[in-house]
Amino acid sequence: MNYASQSHLVKSFVLDASEKTVSNLTFEDDYSLQQFKESAYKLFYDIITVPAPYLYQEPNPIVELFRLIESSLGSLKSSQKAILSQLEKWWVEWHFVASMNVSLERENKEQDYNVISTTQHPMRKHELSHYARLFTILPLPVCDVCMVTGDILKVNQRFIDVFGYTLQDVPNLNVWWKLAYPEKDYRTFAQTLWQESLEQANQNNDDIPANDYRISCKDGSEIVMQVSGISVEGEFIAIFNDATERLKTQEILSDMAFLDSLTKIANRRRFDEKLTSEFNKLSNKHRELSMIIIDIDNFKKYNDRYGHLEGDKCLFQVAQKLAETVCRPEDFVARFGGEEFVVLLPQTGKQGALFIAEQIQKSIEKMAIPHKDSFTGILSVSMGINTIEHEHDSDHAQFFKQADNALYYAKKQGRNCIALATDPNAT
């Protein structure tokens, strides 16, 4: 069948399909996307033949056919453009698989290896069949690489869609490494990781383990892909799976694990880890650590008078003001629980901690949050401070307790004040 008759049938198919769809391939119940794909598949095998012996053609005859269809259709509706674009992607891949089948049929007759690429690399029947199937069924970027020469033998349409690179752009691994990983140090890391993965595949049923890689696309954007694959006697098939959403989910879950949901600062769990970490660093000489425990004065009365919604709003405002006031990168602010907050100040002595506490007190006062049950008429806080140096005979639990004792003393003095823990043996 010639291009003209092929073009006519495909145009009729597109026009018919567009009448049964809404834009962007959103099909009605009686004409699903799967049904559309099956119809497209049937039409392809009804009108497309691959000559034997198969000869590589550039541009692809399917691409030429669709350019002819586009030019003959003239002005297209958005739904027709979407259908035509999807058809072309499917048909290019199906044409490749059909070509592989022709090669397989020749192999059956000749009982010999069949050459399917310009690199003259042999592939046996069961390997070729598996290879063709992967390129057809996976909705993921896939490429096939000769491990002997480093030539990239084939990429599927999804590979081109995602990365922007065609086989002409990345004919071999040397080019791929430089384009996909332009930063030299990261390229070295990626190459080493991939080589280790290939070596693991030899001991793992030829399955190449998955790892995340930061890949640069042709348009300059970056995308994190989880790359795995299959090693098939002298070749490997690399499969790329977008890791962006997974990593975002992991990041969100991590934030959720260590973030106080109400105040949007670190929570008690994260504080406990941070305190242990900073305490362990005190073994180094000339190191010191200060802690401030902060309690909102008469907060129960505030809740009773203004309601819990206003109470939650107040906690959020105080937390954000603390985070804004304690601004060194190494400092740490967290909600300890209820109306209590904690501040860790690495490499800060007693006087430095006292200065920070005074700044906190002033910043809370400037907020001027009304509190009729406070003797000042506005919201205030009480604070307890403790400092420890590298030469100490205390643990982090005792260190915290001493700061808490100082806070208790400040509250006994009438609130809205700051107290220092001076006795290291306080209980």
mmCIF file of C-alpha atoms in Angstrom, residues 8-325:
data_model
loop_
_atom_site.group_PDB
_atom_site.id
_atom_site.type_symbol
_atom_site.label_atom_id
_atom_site.label_comp_id
_atom_site.label_asym_id
_atom_site.label_seq_id
_atom_site.Cartn_x
_atom_site.Cartn_y
_atom_site.Cartn_z
ATOM 1 C CA HIS A 8 -6.305 8.475 3.510
ATOM 2 C CA LEU A 9 -7.075 5.653 5.956
ATOM 3 C CA VAL A 10 -5.234 7.309 8.829
ATOM 4 C CA LYS A 11 -6.951 10.668 8.175
ATOM 5 C CA SER A 12 -10.349 8.953 8.255
ATOM 6 C CA PHE A 13 -9.384 7.238 11.506
ATOM 7 C CA VAL A 14 -8.285 10.529 13.113
ATOM 8 C CA LEU A 15 -11.412 12.410 12.011
ATOM 9 C CA ASP A 16 -13.662 9.609 13.222
ATOM 10 C CA ALA A 17 -11.849 9.373 16.573
ATOM 11 C CA SER A 18 -11.965 13.152 17.121
ATOM 12 C CA GLU A 19 -15.761 13.083 16.875
ATOM 13 C CA LYS A 20 -15.888 10.602 19.762
ATOM 14 C CA THR A 21 -13.574 12.506 22.068
ATOM 15 C CA VAL A 22 -13.250 15.705 23.925
ATOM 16 C CA SER A 23 -9.951 17.604 23.878
ATOM 17 C CA ASN A 24 -6.677 16.099 25.068
ATOM 18 C CA LEU A 25 -7.673 12.486 24.538
ATOM 19 C CA THR A 26 -10.294 12.431 27.285
ATOM 20 C CA PHE A 27 -12.592 9.739 25.911
ATOM 21 C CA GLU A 28 -16.227 9.176 26.677
ATOM 22 C CA ASP A 29 -17.229 5.955 28.443
ATOM 23 C CA ASP A 30 -18.181 4.168 25.215
ATOM 24 C CA TYR A 31 -14.828 4.970 23.573
ATOM 25 C CA SER A 32 -12.040 4.568 26.095
ATOM 26 C CA LEU A 33 -8.373 5.286 25.571
ATOM 27 C CA GLN A 34 -7.666 1.539 25.606
ATOM 28 C CA GLN A 35 -10.220 0.933 22.877
ATOM 29 C CA PHE A 36 -8.672 3.757 20.885
ATOM 30 C CA LYS A 37 -5.221 2.183 21.231
ATOM 31 C CA GLU A 38 -6.527 -1.223 20.155
ATOM 32 C CA SER A 39 -8.177 0.339 17.090
ATOM 33 C CA ALA A 40 -4.966 2.190 16.245
ATOM 34 C CA TYR A 41 -2.997 -1.036 16.649
ATOM 35 C CA LYS A 42 -5.326 -2.908 14.288
ATOM 36 C CA LEU A 43 -5.169 -0.159 11.672
ATOM 37 C CA PHE A 44 -1.375 -0.146 11.866
ATOM 38 C CA TYR A 45 -1.093 -3.858 11.160
ATOM 39 C CA ASP A 46 -3.720 -3.662 8.442
ATOM 40 C CA ILE A 47 -1.860 -1.072 6.358
ATOM 41 C CA ILE A 48 1.841 -1.132 7.362
ATOM 42 C CA THR A 49 4.248 -3.667 5.941
ATOM 43 C CA VAL A 50 7.963 -3.930 6.626
ATOM 44 C CA PRO A 51 10.096 -5.121 3.706
ATOM 45 C CA ALA A 52 12.301 -8.186 4.109
ATOM 46 C CA PRO A 53 15.185 -7.926 4.417
ATOM 47 C CA TYR A 54 14.521 -4.941 6.645
ATOM 48 C CA LEU A 55 16.589 -1.892 5.752
ATOM 49 C CA TYR A 56 17.174 0.977 8.158
ATOM 50 C CA GLN A 57 15.589 4.190 6.871
ATOM 51 C CA GLU A 58 16.078 7.760 8.002
ATOM 52 C CA PRO A 59 13.794 9.575 8.374
ATOM 53 C CA ASN A 60 11.547 6.832 9.671
ATOM 54 C CA PRO A 61 8.845 6.011 7.090
ATOM 55 C CA ILE A 62 6.179 6.378 9.795
ATOM 56 C CA VAL A 63 7.363 9.902 10.516
ATOM 57 C CA GLU A 64 7.221 10.715 6.793
ATOM 58 C CA LEU A 65 3.697 9.309 6.609
ATOM 59 C CA PHE A 66 2.468 11.508 9.458
ATOM 60 C CA ARG A 67 4.090 14.636 8.025
ATOM 61 C CA LEU A 68 2.170 13.939 4.828
ATOM 62 C CA ILE A 69 -1.062 13.510 6.802
ATOM 63 C CA GLU A 70 -0.488 16.762 8.699
ATOM 64 C CA SER A 71 0.070 18.737 5.517
ATOM 65 C CA SER A 72 -3.015 17.292 3.846
ATOM 66 C CA LEU A 73 -5.318 17.887 6.820
ATOM 67 C CA GLY A 74 -4.569 21.593 6.961
ATOM 68 C CA SER A 75 -6.086 23.336 9.977
ATOM 69 C CA LEU A 76 -6.622 20.868 12.817
ATOM 70 C CA LYS A 77 -8.722 21.006 15.966
ATOM 71 C CA SER A 78 -6.870 20.568 19.257
ATOM 72 C CA SER A 79 -8.406 17.103 19.711
ATOM 73 C CA GLN A 80 -7.279 16.067 16.223
ATOM 74 C CA LYS A 81 -3.732 17.307 16.878
ATOM 75 C CA ALA A 82 -3.619 15.344 20.149
ATOM 76 C CA ILE A 83 -4.876 12.172 18.443
ATOM 77 C CA LEU A 84 -2.432 12.526 15.557
ATOM 78 C CA SER A 85 0.503 13.143 17.896
ATOM 79 C CA GLN A 86 -0.366 10.123 20.049
ATOM 80 C CA LEU A 87 -0.831 7.928 16.986
ATOM 81 C CA GLU A 88 2.570 8.869 15.625
ATOM 82 C CA LYS A 89 4.331 7.986 18.887
ATOM 83 C CA TRP A 90 2.640 4.602 19.047
ATOM 84 C CA TRP A 91 3.206 3.831 15.385
ATOM 85 C CA VAL A 92 6.927 4.690 15.465
ATOM 86 C CA GLU A 93 7.417 2.184 18.284
ATOM 87 C CA TRP A 94 5.191 -0.429 16.673
ATOM 88 C CA HIS A 95 7.094 -0.050 13.408
ATOM 89 C CA PHE A 96 10.314 -0.734 15.272
ATOM 90 C CA VAL A 97 8.835 -3.888 16.830
ATOM 91 C CA ALA A 98 7.508 -5.017 13.448
ATOM 92 C CA SER A 99 10.983 -4.548 12.059
ATOM 93 C CA MET A 100 12.359 -6.725 14.842
ATOM 94 C CA ASN A 101 9.817 -9.403 13.979
ATOM 95 C CA VAL A 102 11.006 -9.398 10.370
ATOM 96 C CA SER A 103 14.531 -9.933 11.644
ATOM 97 C CA LEU A 104 13.338 -12.795 13.840
ATOM 98 C CA GLU A 105 11.592 -14.496 10.944
ATOM 99 C CA ARG A 106 14.794 -14.286 8.910
ATOM 100 C CA GLU A 107 16.693 -15.773 11.830
ATOM 101 C CA ASN A 108 14.337 -18.751 11.974
ATOM 102 C CA LYS A 109 15.027 -19.447 8.316
ATOM 103 C CA GLU A 110 18.756 -18.947 8.475
ATOM 104 C CA GLN A 111 19.307 -20.596 11.896
ATOM 105 C CA ASP A 112 21.948 -18.014 12.585
ATOM 106 C CA TYR A 113 22.502 -14.744 14.401
ATOM 107 C CA ASN A 114 20.721 -11.723 13.077
ATOM 108 C CA VAL A 115 22.232 -8.249 12.913
ATOM 109 C CA ILE A 116 19.832 -5.487 13.923
ATOM 110 C CA SER A 117 21.945 -2.373 14.381
ATOM 111 C CA THR A 118 24.545 -0.286 12.643
ATOM 112 C CA THR A 119 27.070 -1.517 15.211
ATOM 113 C CA GLN A 120 26.745 -5.051 13.797
ATOM 114 C CA HIS A 121 26.077 -6.429 17.266
ATOM 115 C CA PRO A 122 24.442 -9.911 17.313
ATOM 116 C CA MET A 123 21.408 -10.662 19.453
ATOM 117 C CA ARG A 124 19.732 -14.022 19.841
ATOM 118 C CA LYS A 125 16.047 -14.648 19.294
ATOM 119 C CA HIS A 126 14.852 -14.749 22.921
ATOM 120 C CA GLU A 127 16.907 -11.647 23.717
ATOM 121 C CA LEU A 128 15.549 -9.755 20.724
ATOM 122 C CA SER A 129 11.962 -10.635 21.590
ATOM 123 C CA HIS A 130 12.353 -9.434 25.162
ATOM 124 C CA TYR A 131 14.053 -6.271 23.937
ATOM 125 C CA ALA A 132 11.266 -5.389 21.499
ATOM 126 C CA ARG A 133 8.593 -6.045 24.123
ATOM 127 C CA LEU A 134 10.223 -3.685 26.628
ATOM 128 C CA PHE A 135 10.270 -0.842 24.127
ATOM 129 C CA THR A 136 6.586 -1.379 23.377
ATOM 130 C CA ILE A 137 4.927 -1.917 26.747
ATOM 131 C CA LEU A 138 6.897 0.346 29.081
ATOM 132 C CA PRO A 139 5.536 3.924 29.338
ATOM 133 C CA LEU A 140 9.016 4.922 30.522
ATOM 134 C CA PRO A 141 12.206 6.118 28.828
ATOM 135 C CA VAL A 142 14.203 3.090 27.674
ATOM 136 C CA CYS A 143 17.493 2.756 25.832
ATOM 137 C CA ASP A 144 19.594 -0.177 24.688
ATOM 138 C CA VAL A 145 23.391 0.024 24.823
ATOM 139 C CA CYS A 146 26.164 -2.199 23.514
ATOM 140 C CA MET A 147 28.512 -2.833 26.446
ATOM 141 C CA VAL A 148 31.367 -3.719 24.084
ATOM 142 C CA THR A 149 31.392 -0.593 21.925
ATOM 143 C CA GLY A 150 29.413 1.808 24.111
ATOM 144 C CA ASP A 151 27.071 2.557 21.188
ATOM 145 C CA ILE A 152 23.470 3.393 22.039
ATOM 146 C CA LEU A 153 21.523 1.066 19.766
ATOM 147 C CA LYS A 154 17.978 2.251 20.335
ATOM 148 C CA VAL A 155 15.913 4.711 22.370
ATOM 149 C CA ASN A 156 12.129 4.706 22.561
ATOM 150 C CA GLN A 157 9.860 7.679 21.974
ATOM 151 C CA ARG A 158 9.361 8.261 25.681
ATOM 152 C CA PHE A 159 13.148 8.678 26.065
ATOM 153 C CA ILE A 160 13.050 11.453 23.448
ATOM 154 C CA ASP A 161 9.969 13.066 25.000
ATOM 155 C CA VAL A 162 11.479 13.207 28.490
ATOM 156 C CA PHE A 163 15.136 14.034 27.832
ATOM 157 C CA GLY A 164 14.892 15.719 24.439
ATOM 158 C CA TYR A 165 17.818 13.705 23.063
ATOM 159 C CA THR A 166 17.436 11.630 19.905
ATOM 160 C CA LEU A 167 19.722 8.801 18.875
ATOM 161 C CA GLN A 168 21.572 11.301 16.691
ATOM 162 C CA ASP A 169 22.222 13.486 19.760
ATOM 163 C CA VAL A 170 23.542 10.611 21.879
ATOM 164 C CA PRO A 171 24.996 7.956 19.551
ATOM 165 C CA ASN A 172 27.197 6.478 22.285
ATOM 166 C CA LEU A 173 27.850 6.515 26.026
ATOM 167 C CA ASN A 174 30.751 8.957 25.788
ATOM 168 C CA VAL A 175 28.404 11.606 24.393
ATOM 169 C CA TRP A 176 25.600 10.654 26.795
ATOM 170 C CA TRP A 177 27.773 11.050 29.900
ATOM 171 C CA LYS A 178 28.888 14.528 28.858
ATOM 172 C CA LEU A 179 25.435 15.782 27.869
ATOM 173 C CA ALA A 180 23.428 14.190 30.678
ATOM 174 C CA TYR A 181 26.024 14.937 33.379
ATOM 175 C CA PRO A 182 27.812 18.174 32.380
ATOM 176 C CA GLU A 183 29.269 18.744 35.854
ATOM 177 C CA LYS A 184 32.543 16.810 35.902
ATOM 178 C CA ASP A 185 32.518 15.697 39.549
ATOM 179 C CA TYR A 186 28.929 14.523 39.382
ATOM 180 C CA ARG A 187 29.620 12.788 36.068
ATOM 181 C CA THR A 188 32.432 10.817 37.713
ATOM 182 C CA PHE A 189 30.081 9.889 40.553
ATOM 183 C CA ALA A 190 27.334 8.778 38.126
ATOM 184 C CA GLN A 191 29.723 6.715 36.011
ATOM 185 C CA THR A 192 31.145 4.984 39.069
ATOM 186 C CA LEU A 193 27.688 4.248 40.464
ATOM 187 C CA TRP A 194 26.489 2.847 37.132
ATOM 188 C CA GLN A 195 29.591 0.666 36.740
ATOM 189 C CA GLU A 196 29.039 -0.730 40.231
ATOM 190 C CA SER A 197 25.412 -1.442 39.317
ATOM 191 C CA LEU A 198 26.480 -3.338 36.194
ATOM 192 C CA GLU A 199 28.886 -5.410 38.266
ATOM 193 C CA GLN A 200 26.116 -6.185 40.749
ATOM 194 C CA ALA A 201 23.912 -7.322 37.858
ATOM 195 C CA ASN A 202 26.381 -10.128 37.131
ATOM 196 C CA GLN A 203 25.572 -11.553 40.559
ATOM 197 C CA ASN A 204 21.898 -10.640 40.546
ATOM 198 C CA ASN A 205 20.218 -12.512 37.693
ATOM 199 C CA ASP A 206 21.307 -9.818 35.224
ATOM 200 C CA ASP A 207 19.049 -7.270 36.959
ATOM 201 C CA ILE A 208 20.712 -3.867 37.249
ATOM 202 C CA PRO A 209 19.798 -2.389 40.669
ATOM 203 C CA ALA A 210 17.988 0.950 40.755
ATOM 204 C CA ASN A 211 19.713 4.163 41.833
ATOM 205 C CA ASP A 212 18.825 7.840 41.554
ATOM 206 C CA TYR A 213 20.678 10.023 39.017
ATOM 207 C CA ARG A 214 20.365 13.763 38.395
ATOM 208 C CA ILE A 215 20.139 14.042 34.593
ATOM 209 C CA SER A 216 20.415 17.198 32.492
ATOM 210 C CA CYS A 217 17.919 17.350 29.630
ATOM 211 C CA LYS A 218 18.529 18.880 26.207
ATOM 212 C CA ASP A 219 16.605 22.043 27.147
ATOM 213 C CA GLY A 220 18.892 22.623 30.152
ATOM 214 C CA SER A 221 16.448 21.451 32.800
ATOM 215 C CA GLU A 222 17.347 18.777 35.333
ATOM 216 C CA ILE A 223 15.317 15.758 36.340
ATOM 217 C CA VAL A 224 16.018 13.097 38.948
ATOM 218 C CA MET A 225 15.502 9.638 37.488
ATOM 219 C CA GLN A 226 15.674 6.234 39.122
ATOM 220 C CA VAL A 227 17.663 4.177 36.626
ATOM 221 C CA SER A 228 17.614 0.392 36.591
ATOM 222 C CA GLY A 229 17.744 -2.186 33.827
ATOM 223 C CA ILE A 230 18.622 -5.592 32.491
ATOM 224 C CA SER A 231 21.975 -6.918 31.332
ATOM 225 C CA VAL A 232 21.687 -9.186 28.281
ATOM 226 C CA GLU A 233 25.006 -10.738 27.202
ATOM 227 C CA GLY A 234 27.015 -7.820 25.976
ATOM 228 C CA GLU A 235 24.203 -5.292 26.083
ATOM 229 C CA PHE A 236 22.210 -3.547 28.748
ATOM 230 C CA ILE A 237 18.733 -2.092 28.574
ATOM 231 C CA ALA A 238 18.445 0.956 30.837
ATOM 232 C CA ILE A 239 15.002 1.889 32.169
ATOM 233 C CA PHE A 240 14.386 5.397 33.541
ATOM 234 C CA ASN A 241 11.674 6.107 36.102
ATOM 235 C CA ASP A 242 10.931 9.673 37.196
ATOM 236 C CA ALA A 243 11.937 9.916 40.855
ATOM 237 C CA THR A 244 10.815 13.518 41.332
ATOM 238 C CA GLU A 245 7.436 12.766 42.882
ATOM 239 C CA ARG A 246 8.875 9.998 45.057
ATOM 240 C CA LEU A 247 11.600 12.310 46.349
ATOM 241 C CA LYS A 248 9.075 15.074 46.978
ATOM 242 C CA THR A 249 6.954 12.624 48.936
ATOM 243 C CA GLN A 250 9.968 11.505 50.952
ATOM 244 C CA GLU A 251 10.863 15.116 51.673
ATOM 245 C CA ILE A 252 7.310 15.887 52.761
ATOM 246 C CA LEU A 253 7.216 12.804 54.990
ATOM 247 C CA SER A 254 10.580 13.758 56.465
ATOM 248 C CA ASP A 255 9.332 17.268 57.165
ATOM 249 C CA MET A 256 6.184 15.861 58.702
ATOM 250 C CA ALA A 257 8.259 13.646 60.984
ATOM 251 C CA PHE A 258 10.284 16.569 62.353
ATOM 252 C CA LEU A 259 7.944 19.542 61.921
ATOM 253 C CA ASP A 260 5.394 20.703 64.444
ATOM 254 C CA SER A 261 2.178 20.813 62.448
ATOM 255 C CA LEU A 262 0.729 23.808 64.302
ATOM 256 C CA THR A 263 3.680 26.175 64.627
ATOM 257 C CA LYS A 264 5.668 25.070 61.535
ATOM 258 C CA ILE A 265 8.963 24.885 63.430
ATOM 259 C CA ALA A 266 10.895 21.822 64.597
ATOM 260 C CA ASN A 267 9.055 19.453 66.929
ATOM 261 C CA ARG A 268 10.064 17.633 70.134
ATOM 262 C CA ARG A 269 11.415 14.632 68.238
ATOM 263 C CA ARG A 270 13.731 16.769 66.152
ATOM 264 C CA PHE A 271 14.835 18.691 69.260
ATOM 265 C CA ASP A 272 15.789 15.472 71.057
ATOM 266 C CA GLU A 273 17.984 14.437 68.111
ATOM 267 C CA LYS A 274 19.553 17.879 67.821
ATOM 268 C CA LEU A 275 20.303 18.072 71.550
ATOM 269 C CA THR A 276 22.026 14.683 71.497
ATOM 270 C CA SER A 277 24.034 15.658 68.432
ATOM 271 C CA GLU A 278 25.175 19.006 69.870
ATOM 272 C CA PHE A 279 25.935 17.446 73.235
ATOM 273 C CA ASN A 280 28.207 14.880 71.598
ATOM 274 C CA LYS A 281 30.162 17.666 69.908
ATOM 275 C CA LEU A 282 31.124 19.044 73.308
ATOM 276 C CA SER A 283 33.923 16.494 73.505
ATOM 277 C CA ASN A 284 35.916 18.824 71.238
ATOM 278 C CA LYS A 285 37.985 21.447 72.984
ATOM 279 C CA HIS A 286 36.831 25.049 73.278
ATOM 280 C CA ARG A 287 33.204 24.143 72.618
ATOM 281 C CA GLU A 288 30.210 25.258 74.632
ATOM 282 C CA LEU A 289 26.457 24.977 74.338
ATOM 283 C CA SER A 290 23.636 27.089 75.721
ATOM 284 C CA MET A 291 19.934 26.331 75.963
ATOM 285 C CA ILE A 292 16.950 28.589 76.550
ATOM 286 C CA ILE A 293 13.602 27.136 77.615
ATOM 287 C CA ILE A 294 10.706 29.536 76.953
ATOM 288 C CA ASP A 295 7.224 29.379 78.443
ATOM 289 C CA ILE A 296 4.291 31.623 77.515
ATOM 290 C CA ASP A 297 3.017 33.207 80.700
ATOM 291 C CA ASN A 298 -0.523 32.326 81.852
ATOM 292 C CA PHE A 299 -1.309 30.589 78.571
ATOM 293 C CA LYS A 300 -4.116 28.498 80.076
ATOM 294 C CA LYS A 301 -5.896 31.736 81.054
ATOM 295 C CA TYR A 302 -5.300 33.050 77.522
ATOM 296 C CA ASN A 303 -7.021 29.954 76.074
ATOM 297 C CA ASP A 304 -9.887 30.212 78.537
ATOM 298 C CA ARG A 305 -10.532 33.857 77.729
ATOM 299 C CA TYR A 306 -9.920 33.980 73.952
ATOM 300 C CA GLY A 307 -10.667 30.411 72.909
ATOM 301 C CA HIS A 308 -8.497 27.621 71.525
ATOM 302 C CA LEU A 309 -8.488 28.927 67.961
ATOM 303 C CA GLU A 310 -6.957 32.183 69.131
ATOM 304 C CA GLY A 311 -4.647 30.150 71.351
ATOM 305 C CA ASP A 312 -3.376 28.178 68.354
ATOM 306 C CA LYS A 313 -2.899 31.411 66.420
ATOM 307 C CA CYS A 314 -0.915 32.824 69.328
ATOM 308 C CA LEU A 315 1.365 29.766 69.472
ATOM 309 C CA PHE A 316 2.055 30.065 65.750
ATOM 310 C CA GLN A 317 2.874 33.778 66.025
ATOM 311 C CA VAL A 318 5.242 33.252 68.965
ATOM 312 C CA ALA A 319 6.985 30.339 67.222
ATOM 313 C CA GLN A 320 7.552 32.333 64.056
ATOM 314 C CA LYS A 321 8.826 35.320 66.040
ATOM 315 C CA LEU A 322 11.310 33.049 67.848
ATOM 316 C CA ALA A 323 12.545 31.634 64.550
ATOM 317 C CA GLU A 324 12.919 35.158 63.194
ATOM 318 C CA THR A 325 14.799 36.429 66.263
#
